[in-house]
Amino acid sequence: MRKEVVLITGAGGEMGQALITQLSDSGVNNILALDIKPLPKPLRRRCQLALQGDILDKALLDRLVSEYSIPRIFHLAALLSTRAEFTPEAAHHVNVDGTLNLLKLAVDQSSWMGRPVRFIFPSSIAVYGLPDLETKAKVGAVKEWEWNVPTTMYGCNKLYAEHLGRYYARHYRQLAARQQVDHIDFRAIRFPGLISAFTMPSGGTSDYGPEMLHAAAKGEPYACFVREDTRMPFMAMPDAVKALLDLERAPRENLTTYVYNVTSFNPSAGEIYALVKSAFPEAQITFKPDDKRQGIVDSWPLDQDDSRARRDWGWQPDYDQQRAFEEYLIPNIKRRYAETV
Ligand code: SER
């Protein structure tokens, strides 16, 4: 018999690490973690198996199908927005072809198990693209179907991957003599920028938020690459994990769409600076906007309208801006760097 596991791709990324910690704390002991890099040791212990491998390696994925029964997949592996602009074609391979491989794996799994595979996919604020700052200010919080004209490769990839998920869930092989629908129970969340107290992002364009905070805590100078008045939504990592798990648990019949916005607070870079400065008065932070990365954040909305998620699956963040900084970020970051000094 094949062993039943929960598959997490991109397991060593920020979200993967937080998700593994939360799942294993809640008693899940059959995690199969997959990442292109070796998983940090403390996390490995929380997994049944930690595989170092590439989601583009079809032979590896076939092996997983033959050895494991996989009713739940958290497909987190991706190349983020800044990194993707340096290697757009490579980003497309990972973000699109990699997702296609995982969807195919889910179809195969579902055929073996005779029931749908739950496929949880983090999408992003990067799927939105606003033409200029005037429009950004005017439209405010965007709804899921508005302004789906991304300017980055990563945004295009995430938007298309959402469509692939919907296609595999509803229309896969629609001309077959015996069409088998309901292979995949696809559920996607469009996250805002994420901030963790325990890990640092790499390769994203919302990284100025977490970078400012972590640099201040380490006593390192930091030049913020966007203007002080730059505003976009952010979320504390525990809420991001909560959103993934809440959506995963939601009864299918309550869901009216495949893709949901979630958000919690939306500070300007200047407001993040003020919060950081009040916790770390010695912080040496300057603003040195990089026109190109600034342009990407300027194309992202001021805020996301998450009323559909609130209505369909009771989404509600635990951390507003004040609580995120005062109760989660600052104390944990202080502790973390005090331990490592
Ligand atoms: N945080 C991501 C990025 O900056 C957005 O999804 O690329």
Short mmCIF file of N, CA and C in Angstrom, two decimals, residues 120-280:
data_model
loop_
_atom_site.label_atom_id
_atom_site.label_comp_id
_atom_site.label_asym_id
_atom_site.label_seq_id
_atom_site.Cartn_x
_atom_site.Cartn_y
_atom_site.Cartn_z
N ILE A 120 -3.90 23.37 -2.98
CA ILE A 120 -3.89 24.74 -2.44
C ILE A 120 -2.73 25.50 -3.07
N PHE A 121 -3.06 26.67 -3.62
CA PHE A 121 -2.09 27.40 -4.42
C PHE A 121 -2.02 28.86 -3.97
N PRO A 122 -0.83 29.32 -3.51
CA PRO A 122 -0.71 30.73 -3.19
C PRO A 122 -0.48 31.56 -4.45
N SER A 123 -1.44 32.43 -4.73
CA SER A 123 -1.23 33.39 -5.81
C SER A 123 -0.84 34.72 -5.15
N SER A 124 -0.98 35.82 -5.87
CA SER A 124 -0.30 37.02 -5.38
C SER A 124 -0.97 38.31 -5.83
N ILE A 125 -0.72 39.34 -5.07
CA ILE A 125 -1.12 40.70 -5.45
C ILE A 125 -0.51 41.08 -6.81
N ALA A 126 0.57 40.37 -7.18
CA ALA A 126 1.25 40.69 -8.45
C ALA A 126 0.40 40.39 -9.68
N VAL A 127 -0.73 39.71 -9.53
CA VAL A 127 -1.59 39.47 -10.70
C VAL A 127 -2.29 40.76 -11.14
N TYR A 128 -2.28 41.77 -10.27
CA TYR A 128 -2.92 43.04 -10.62
C TYR A 128 -1.89 43.96 -11.27
N GLY A 129 -2.37 44.81 -12.16
CA GLY A 129 -1.49 45.79 -12.78
C GLY A 129 -2.25 47.08 -13.02
N LEU A 130 -1.84 48.14 -12.28
CA LEU A 130 -2.50 49.44 -12.46
C LEU A 130 -1.59 50.31 -13.31
N PRO A 131 -2.18 51.09 -14.20
CA PRO A 131 -1.35 51.80 -15.17
C PRO A 131 -0.54 52.96 -14.60
N ASP A 132 -1.05 53.63 -13.56
CA ASP A 132 -0.33 54.79 -13.02
C ASP A 132 -0.80 55.06 -11.59
N LEU A 133 -0.08 55.96 -10.92
CA LEU A 133 -0.37 56.22 -9.50
C LEU A 133 -1.73 56.87 -9.30
N GLU A 134 -2.15 57.66 -10.29
CA GLU A 134 -3.45 58.31 -10.17
C GLU A 134 -4.56 57.25 -10.13
N THR A 135 -4.45 56.27 -11.02
CA THR A 135 -5.45 55.19 -11.04
C THR A 135 -5.36 54.38 -9.75
N LYS A 136 -4.13 54.10 -9.31
CA LYS A 136 -3.94 53.33 -8.07
C LYS A 136 -4.67 54.03 -6.91
N ALA A 137 -4.50 55.34 -6.81
CA ALA A 137 -5.14 56.08 -5.71
C ALA A 137 -6.66 56.05 -5.88
N LYS A 138 -7.11 56.14 -7.12
CA LYS A 138 -8.56 56.23 -7.37
C LYS A 138 -9.26 54.90 -7.10
N VAL A 139 -8.67 53.77 -7.52
CA VAL A 139 -9.41 52.50 -7.41
C VAL A 139 -9.37 51.90 -6.00
N GLY A 140 -8.37 52.23 -5.19
CA GLY A 140 -8.33 51.72 -3.81
C GLY A 140 -8.20 50.21 -3.76
N ALA A 141 -9.13 49.57 -3.00
CA ALA A 141 -9.07 48.11 -2.83
C ALA A 141 -9.66 47.41 -4.05
N VAL A 142 -8.88 46.53 -4.67
CA VAL A 142 -9.36 45.88 -5.91
C VAL A 142 -10.07 44.56 -5.60
N LYS A 143 -11.06 44.25 -6.42
CA LYS A 143 -11.74 42.97 -6.34
C LYS A 143 -11.03 41.98 -7.26
N GLU A 144 -11.31 40.68 -7.06
CA GLU A 144 -10.55 39.64 -7.74
C GLU A 144 -10.57 39.78 -9.27
N TRP A 145 -11.67 40.23 -9.82
CA TRP A 145 -11.78 40.25 -11.28
C TRP A 145 -11.34 41.57 -11.91
N GLU A 146 -10.88 42.50 -11.10
CA GLU A 146 -10.50 43.81 -11.64
C GLU A 146 -9.00 43.90 -11.90
N TRP A 147 -8.62 44.64 -12.89
CA TRP A 147 -7.23 45.01 -13.15
C TRP A 147 -6.29 43.81 -13.24
N ASN A 148 -6.75 42.75 -13.90
CA ASN A 148 -5.91 41.55 -14.06
C ASN A 148 -4.97 41.72 -15.26
N VAL A 149 -4.15 42.75 -15.19
CA VAL A 149 -3.20 43.00 -16.28
C VAL A 149 -1.80 43.22 -15.70
N PRO A 150 -1.19 42.12 -15.23
CA PRO A 150 0.10 42.25 -14.54
C PRO A 150 1.21 42.76 -15.44
N THR A 151 2.18 43.44 -14.82
CA THR A 151 3.32 43.95 -15.59
C THR A 151 4.56 43.08 -15.39
N THR A 152 4.52 42.13 -14.46
CA THR A 152 5.71 41.30 -14.23
C THR A 152 5.49 39.88 -14.75
N MET A 153 6.62 39.20 -15.05
CA MET A 153 6.54 37.80 -15.45
C MET A 153 5.89 36.97 -14.35
N TYR A 154 6.29 37.24 -13.11
CA TYR A 154 5.74 36.50 -11.96
C TYR A 154 4.22 36.69 -11.88
N GLY A 155 3.76 37.94 -12.06
CA GLY A 155 2.32 38.21 -12.01
C GLY A 155 1.59 37.48 -13.13
N CYS A 156 2.17 37.51 -14.34
CA CYS A 156 1.57 36.78 -15.48
C CYS A 156 1.51 35.29 -15.16
N ASN A 157 2.60 34.76 -14.60
CA ASN A 157 2.67 33.33 -14.29
C ASN A 157 1.61 32.94 -13.26
N LYS A 158 1.47 33.75 -12.22
CA LYS A 158 0.51 33.41 -11.16
C LYS A 158 -0.92 33.48 -11.70
N LEU A 159 -1.20 34.50 -12.50
CA LEU A 159 -2.55 34.65 -13.06
C LEU A 159 -2.88 33.45 -13.96
N TYR A 160 -1.92 33.07 -14.80
CA TYR A 160 -2.15 31.94 -15.70
C TYR A 160 -2.28 30.63 -14.91
N ALA A 161 -1.47 30.48 -13.86
CA ALA A 161 -1.55 29.26 -13.05
C ALA A 161 -2.92 29.15 -12.36
N GLU A 162 -3.49 30.30 -11.98
CA GLU A 162 -4.86 30.26 -11.44
C GLU A 162 -5.82 29.70 -12.49
N HIS A 163 -5.64 30.16 -13.74
CA HIS A 163 -6.52 29.66 -14.81
C HIS A 163 -6.31 28.17 -15.05
N LEU A 164 -5.04 27.75 -14.98
CA LEU A 164 -4.78 26.31 -15.14
C LEU A 164 -5.50 25.51 -14.05
N GLY A 165 -5.46 26.02 -12.84
CA GLY A 165 -6.12 25.33 -11.73
C GLY A 165 -7.62 25.22 -11.99
N ARG A 166 -8.21 26.31 -12.43
CA ARG A 166 -9.64 26.30 -12.74
C ARG A 166 -9.93 25.33 -13.88
N TYR A 167 -9.07 25.32 -14.90
CA TYR A 167 -9.26 24.41 -16.03
C TYR A 167 -9.19 22.95 -15.57
N TYR A 168 -8.14 22.63 -14.79
CA TYR A 168 -8.01 21.24 -14.33
C TYR A 168 -9.17 20.84 -13.41
N ALA A 169 -9.66 21.79 -12.65
CA ALA A 169 -10.76 21.47 -11.73
C ALA A 169 -12.08 21.28 -12.47
N ARG A 170 -12.33 22.05 -13.53
CA ARG A 170 -13.66 22.07 -14.15
C ARG A 170 -13.74 21.51 -15.56
N HIS A 171 -12.67 21.69 -16.33
CA HIS A 171 -12.81 21.45 -17.77
C HIS A 171 -11.80 20.48 -18.35
N TYR A 172 -11.03 19.84 -17.51
CA TYR A 172 -9.93 19.00 -17.98
C TYR A 172 -10.42 17.95 -18.97
N ARG A 173 -9.83 17.86 -20.14
CA ARG A 173 -10.18 16.89 -21.19
C ARG A 173 -11.68 16.88 -21.46
N GLN A 174 -12.21 18.07 -21.69
CA GLN A 174 -13.66 18.18 -21.80
C GLN A 174 -14.24 17.46 -23.01
N LEU A 175 -13.40 17.08 -23.98
CA LEU A 175 -13.94 16.39 -25.16
C LEU A 175 -13.80 14.87 -25.07
N ALA A 176 -13.25 14.39 -23.99
CA ALA A 176 -13.08 12.93 -23.85
C ALA A 176 -14.44 12.25 -23.80
N ALA A 177 -14.48 10.98 -24.28
CA ALA A 177 -15.76 10.25 -24.30
C ALA A 177 -16.33 10.16 -22.89
N ARG A 178 -15.43 9.87 -21.94
CA ARG A 178 -15.90 9.85 -20.55
C ARG A 178 -15.09 10.88 -19.78
N GLN A 179 -15.63 12.08 -19.74
CA GLN A 179 -14.87 13.13 -19.05
C GLN A 179 -14.95 12.90 -17.55
N GLN A 180 -13.78 12.89 -16.94
CA GLN A 180 -13.78 12.74 -15.49
C GLN A 180 -13.52 14.11 -14.87
N VAL A 181 -14.55 14.70 -14.31
CA VAL A 181 -14.33 15.98 -13.64
C VAL A 181 -14.08 15.72 -12.16
N ASP A 182 -13.88 16.79 -11.42
CA ASP A 182 -13.64 16.64 -9.99
C ASP A 182 -12.40 15.83 -9.65
N HIS A 183 -11.37 15.94 -10.51
CA HIS A 183 -10.09 15.34 -10.17
C HIS A 183 -9.45 16.16 -9.07
N ILE A 184 -9.62 17.48 -9.27
CA ILE A 184 -8.83 18.40 -8.47
C ILE A 184 -9.74 19.44 -7.83
N ASP A 185 -9.58 19.59 -6.54
CA ASP A 185 -10.32 20.60 -5.80
C ASP A 185 -9.33 21.77 -5.61
N PHE A 186 -9.33 22.66 -6.60
CA PHE A 186 -8.32 23.71 -6.67
C PHE A 186 -8.76 24.96 -5.90
N ARG A 187 -7.90 25.46 -5.05
CA ARG A 187 -8.23 26.65 -4.24
C ARG A 187 -7.00 27.57 -4.18
N ALA A 188 -7.19 28.80 -4.61
CA ALA A 188 -6.04 29.73 -4.65
C ALA A 188 -6.32 30.97 -3.82
N ILE A 189 -5.23 31.50 -3.24
CA ILE A 189 -5.31 32.72 -2.43
C ILE A 189 -4.34 33.75 -3.00
N ARG A 190 -4.84 34.94 -3.25
CA ARG A 190 -3.95 36.03 -3.67
C ARG A 190 -3.46 36.77 -2.43
N PHE A 191 -2.19 36.50 -2.08
CA PHE A 191 -1.61 37.11 -0.89
C PHE A 191 -1.08 38.51 -1.18
N PRO A 192 -1.10 39.38 -0.16
CA PRO A 192 -0.36 40.64 -0.25
C PRO A 192 1.10 40.36 0.09
N GLY A 193 1.91 41.38 0.34
CA GLY A 193 3.28 41.15 0.81
C GLY A 193 3.23 40.45 2.17
N LEU A 194 4.18 39.56 2.43
CA LEU A 194 4.17 38.83 3.70
C LEU A 194 5.38 39.22 4.54
N ILE A 195 5.16 39.28 5.86
CA ILE A 195 6.27 39.59 6.76
C ILE A 195 6.35 38.53 7.85
N SER A 196 7.52 37.91 7.96
CA SER A 196 7.74 36.91 8.99
C SER A 196 8.79 37.41 9.98
N ALA A 197 8.65 36.99 11.23
CA ALA A 197 9.65 37.34 12.24
C ALA A 197 10.83 36.38 12.19
N PHE A 198 10.65 35.24 11.54
CA PHE A 198 11.65 34.18 11.64
C PHE A 198 12.45 33.93 10.37
N THR A 199 11.93 34.37 9.25
CA THR A 199 12.64 34.12 7.98
C THR A 199 12.66 35.41 7.17
N MET A 200 13.57 35.43 6.18
CA MET A 200 13.67 36.59 5.29
C MET A 200 13.21 36.17 3.90
N PRO A 201 12.49 37.06 3.21
CA PRO A 201 12.11 36.72 1.85
C PRO A 201 13.32 36.82 0.93
N SER A 202 13.23 36.19 -0.24
CA SER A 202 14.30 36.43 -1.20
C SER A 202 13.72 36.52 -2.60
N GLY A 203 14.07 37.59 -3.27
CA GLY A 203 13.67 37.73 -4.67
C GLY A 203 12.31 38.36 -4.89
N GLY A 204 11.68 38.89 -3.84
CA GLY A 204 10.38 39.53 -4.04
C GLY A 204 10.53 41.05 -4.15
N THR A 205 9.41 41.73 -4.47
CA THR A 205 9.46 43.18 -4.59
C THR A 205 8.81 43.85 -3.39
N SER A 206 8.08 43.08 -2.60
CA SER A 206 7.56 43.61 -1.34
C SER A 206 8.59 43.43 -0.22
N ASP A 207 9.78 42.97 -0.58
CA ASP A 207 10.80 42.65 0.43
C ASP A 207 11.26 43.87 1.25
N TYR A 208 11.00 45.09 0.76
CA TYR A 208 11.48 46.25 1.52
C TYR A 208 10.89 46.28 2.93
N GLY A 209 9.66 45.80 3.10
CA GLY A 209 9.03 45.80 4.44
C GLY A 209 9.83 44.92 5.40
N PRO A 210 9.88 43.60 5.12
CA PRO A 210 10.66 42.73 6.01
C PRO A 210 12.13 43.09 6.08
N GLU A 211 12.72 43.55 4.98
CA GLU A 211 14.16 43.87 5.01
C GLU A 211 14.46 45.02 5.97
N MET A 212 13.58 46.03 5.94
CA MET A 212 13.76 47.21 6.81
C MET A 212 13.76 46.76 8.28
N LEU A 213 12.81 45.92 8.61
CA LEU A 213 12.63 45.47 9.97
C LEU A 213 13.79 44.58 10.42
N HIS A 214 14.16 43.61 9.61
CA HIS A 214 15.22 42.69 10.01
C HIS A 214 16.58 43.41 10.08
N ALA A 215 16.82 44.34 9.14
CA ALA A 215 18.09 45.07 9.18
C ALA A 215 18.17 45.88 10.47
N ALA A 216 17.07 46.56 10.83
CA ALA A 216 17.06 47.37 12.06
C ALA A 216 17.34 46.49 13.27
N ALA A 217 16.71 45.33 13.32
CA ALA A 217 16.90 44.43 14.47
C ALA A 217 18.34 43.93 14.56
N LYS A 218 18.98 43.80 13.40
CA LYS A 218 20.37 43.31 13.40
C LYS A 218 21.37 44.45 13.59
N GLY A 219 20.87 45.70 13.61
CA GLY A 219 21.76 46.85 13.75
C GLY A 219 22.51 47.16 12.46
N GLU A 220 21.93 46.74 11.32
CA GLU A 220 22.58 47.01 10.03
C GLU A 220 21.88 48.17 9.33
N PRO A 221 22.63 49.02 8.62
CA PRO A 221 21.97 50.10 7.87
C PRO A 221 21.14 49.52 6.72
N TYR A 222 20.10 50.23 6.34
CA TYR A 222 19.26 49.74 5.24
C TYR A 222 18.77 50.91 4.39
N ALA A 223 18.91 50.76 3.07
CA ALA A 223 18.39 51.76 2.13
C ALA A 223 17.14 51.17 1.48
N CYS A 224 16.00 51.76 1.81
CA CYS A 224 14.72 51.24 1.31
C CYS A 224 14.58 51.59 -0.17
N PHE A 225 14.20 50.58 -1.00
CA PHE A 225 14.22 50.81 -2.45
C PHE A 225 12.93 51.38 -3.03
N VAL A 226 11.99 51.78 -2.12
CA VAL A 226 10.81 52.51 -2.62
C VAL A 226 10.64 53.81 -1.84
N ARG A 227 9.81 54.73 -2.39
CA ARG A 227 9.55 56.01 -1.74
C ARG A 227 8.76 55.82 -0.44
N GLU A 228 8.86 56.79 0.44
CA GLU A 228 8.13 56.71 1.72
C GLU A 228 6.62 56.64 1.54
N ASP A 229 6.10 57.26 0.48
CA ASP A 229 4.64 57.28 0.32
C ASP A 229 4.11 56.04 -0.41
N THR A 230 4.97 55.07 -0.66
CA THR A 230 4.54 53.85 -1.36
C THR A 230 3.65 53.00 -0.46
N ARG A 231 2.49 52.65 -0.97
CA ARG A 231 1.56 51.90 -0.12
C ARG A 231 1.09 50.63 -0.82
N MET A 232 1.12 49.53 -0.10
CA MET A 232 0.55 48.26 -0.58
C MET A 232 0.18 47.42 0.64
N PRO A 233 -0.68 46.42 0.46
CA PRO A 233 -1.06 45.62 1.62
C PRO A 233 0.00 44.61 2.04
N PHE A 234 0.04 44.34 3.33
CA PHE A 234 0.94 43.34 3.91
C PHE A 234 0.16 42.44 4.86
N MET A 235 0.80 41.34 5.23
CA MET A 235 0.17 40.42 6.18
C MET A 235 1.26 39.74 7.00
N ALA A 236 0.97 39.51 8.27
CA ALA A 236 1.92 38.78 9.12
C ALA A 236 1.84 37.29 8.76
N MET A 237 3.00 36.63 8.77
CA MET A 237 3.07 35.24 8.32
C MET A 237 2.08 34.30 9.01
N PRO A 238 1.85 34.41 10.33
CA PRO A 238 0.87 33.49 10.92
C PRO A 238 -0.51 33.61 10.28
N ASP A 239 -0.88 34.80 9.85
CA ASP A 239 -2.17 34.96 9.17
C ASP A 239 -2.14 34.32 7.77
N ALA A 240 -0.99 34.36 7.10
CA ALA A 240 -0.90 33.74 5.78
C ALA A 240 -1.11 32.23 5.90
N VAL A 241 -0.49 31.64 6.92
CA VAL A 241 -0.65 30.19 7.14
C VAL A 241 -2.09 29.88 7.53
N LYS A 242 -2.64 30.75 8.38
CA LYS A 242 -4.04 30.56 8.77
C LYS A 242 -4.96 30.59 7.54
N ALA A 243 -4.68 31.52 6.63
CA ALA A 243 -5.51 31.62 5.42
C ALA A 243 -5.41 30.33 4.59
N LEU A 244 -4.19 29.82 4.42
CA LEU A 244 -4.03 28.57 3.65
C LEU A 244 -4.84 27.44 4.28
N LEU A 245 -4.73 27.32 5.60
CA LEU A 245 -5.38 26.20 6.28
C LEU A 245 -6.89 26.39 6.37
N ASP A 246 -7.32 27.63 6.58
CA ASP A 246 -8.77 27.89 6.63
C ASP A 246 -9.42 27.60 5.28
N LEU A 247 -8.76 28.05 4.21
CA LEU A 247 -9.35 27.79 2.89
C LEU A 247 -9.32 26.29 2.59
N GLU A 248 -8.25 25.63 3.00
CA GLU A 248 -8.15 24.19 2.74
C GLU A 248 -9.26 23.43 3.45
N ARG A 249 -9.63 23.89 4.62
CA ARG A 249 -10.66 23.19 5.41
C ARG A 249 -12.08 23.56 5.01
N ALA A 250 -12.25 24.64 4.26
CA ALA A 250 -13.61 25.14 3.99
C ALA A 250 -14.42 24.12 3.19
N PRO A 251 -15.70 23.93 3.54
CA PRO A 251 -16.53 23.01 2.75
C PRO A 251 -16.65 23.51 1.31
N ARG A 252 -16.45 22.61 0.37
CA ARG A 252 -16.46 22.98 -1.06
C ARG A 252 -17.75 23.73 -1.43
N GLU A 253 -18.85 23.28 -0.86
CA GLU A 253 -20.14 23.89 -1.27
C GLU A 253 -20.25 25.35 -0.85
N ASN A 254 -19.40 25.78 0.06
CA ASN A 254 -19.45 27.21 0.45
C ASN A 254 -18.64 28.10 -0.49
N LEU A 255 -17.81 27.48 -1.33
CA LEU A 255 -16.89 28.28 -2.16
C LEU A 255 -17.56 28.65 -3.47
N THR A 256 -17.54 29.94 -3.78
CA THR A 256 -18.20 30.42 -4.99
C THR A 256 -17.20 30.74 -6.10
N THR A 257 -15.93 30.55 -5.83
CA THR A 257 -14.91 30.86 -6.82
C THR A 257 -13.67 30.01 -6.52
N TYR A 258 -12.69 30.05 -7.42
CA TYR A 258 -11.44 29.30 -7.20
C TYR A 258 -10.35 30.17 -6.58
N VAL A 259 -10.54 31.48 -6.65
CA VAL A 259 -9.45 32.39 -6.30
C VAL A 259 -9.95 33.49 -5.35
N TYR A 260 -9.24 33.65 -4.23
CA TYR A 260 -9.68 34.62 -3.22
C TYR A 260 -8.56 35.60 -2.85
N ASN A 261 -8.92 36.87 -2.77
CA ASN A 261 -8.05 37.87 -2.13
C ASN A 261 -8.08 37.66 -0.62
N VAL A 262 -6.94 37.88 0.03
CA VAL A 262 -6.95 38.06 1.49
C VAL A 262 -6.03 39.24 1.82
N THR A 263 -6.34 39.93 2.87
CA THR A 263 -5.46 41.02 3.28
C THR A 263 -5.68 41.35 4.75
N SER A 264 -4.78 42.15 5.31
CA SER A 264 -5.03 42.55 6.70
C SER A 264 -4.72 44.03 6.97
N PHE A 265 -3.56 44.54 6.54
CA PHE A 265 -3.30 45.98 6.77
C PHE A 265 -2.47 46.50 5.59
N ASN A 266 -2.47 47.81 5.40
CA ASN A 266 -1.73 48.32 4.24
C ASN A 266 -0.97 49.62 4.54
N PRO A 267 0.16 49.45 5.21
CA PRO A 267 0.96 50.62 5.59
C PRO A 267 1.74 51.19 4.41
N SER A 268 2.06 52.48 4.48
CA SER A 268 3.01 53.05 3.53
C SER A 268 4.41 52.65 4.00
N ALA A 269 5.39 52.77 3.12
CA ALA A 269 6.77 52.45 3.53
C ALA A 269 7.19 53.37 4.68
N GLY A 270 6.70 54.62 4.64
CA GLY A 270 7.02 55.57 5.71
C GLY A 270 6.42 55.12 7.05
N GLU A 271 5.23 54.55 7.00
CA GLU A 271 4.62 54.05 8.24
C GLU A 271 5.37 52.83 8.78
N ILE A 272 5.84 51.97 7.88
CA ILE A 272 6.65 50.83 8.34
C ILE A 272 7.91 51.38 9.01
N TYR A 273 8.50 52.38 8.37
CA TYR A 273 9.71 53.01 8.93
C TYR A 273 9.44 53.52 10.35
N ALA A 274 8.31 54.21 10.55
CA ALA A 274 8.00 54.78 11.87
C ALA A 274 7.83 53.66 12.90
N LEU A 275 7.17 52.57 12.52
CA LEU A 275 6.99 51.45 13.45
C LEU A 275 8.34 50.82 13.81
N VAL A 276 9.18 50.66 12.80
CA VAL A 276 10.50 50.05 13.02
C VAL A 276 11.34 50.96 13.92
N LYS A 277 11.28 52.25 13.63
CA LYS A 277 12.09 53.22 14.36
C LYS A 277 11.66 53.30 15.83
N SER A 278 10.35 53.15 16.08
CA SER A 278 9.94 53.24 17.49
C SER A 278 10.39 52.00 18.26
N ALA A 279 10.51 50.84 17.58
CA ALA A 279 11.00 49.64 18.27
C ALA A 279 12.53 49.62 18.34
N PHE A 280 13.17 50.18 17.31
CA PHE A 280 14.65 50.17 17.24
C PHE A 280 15.11 51.60 16.95
#
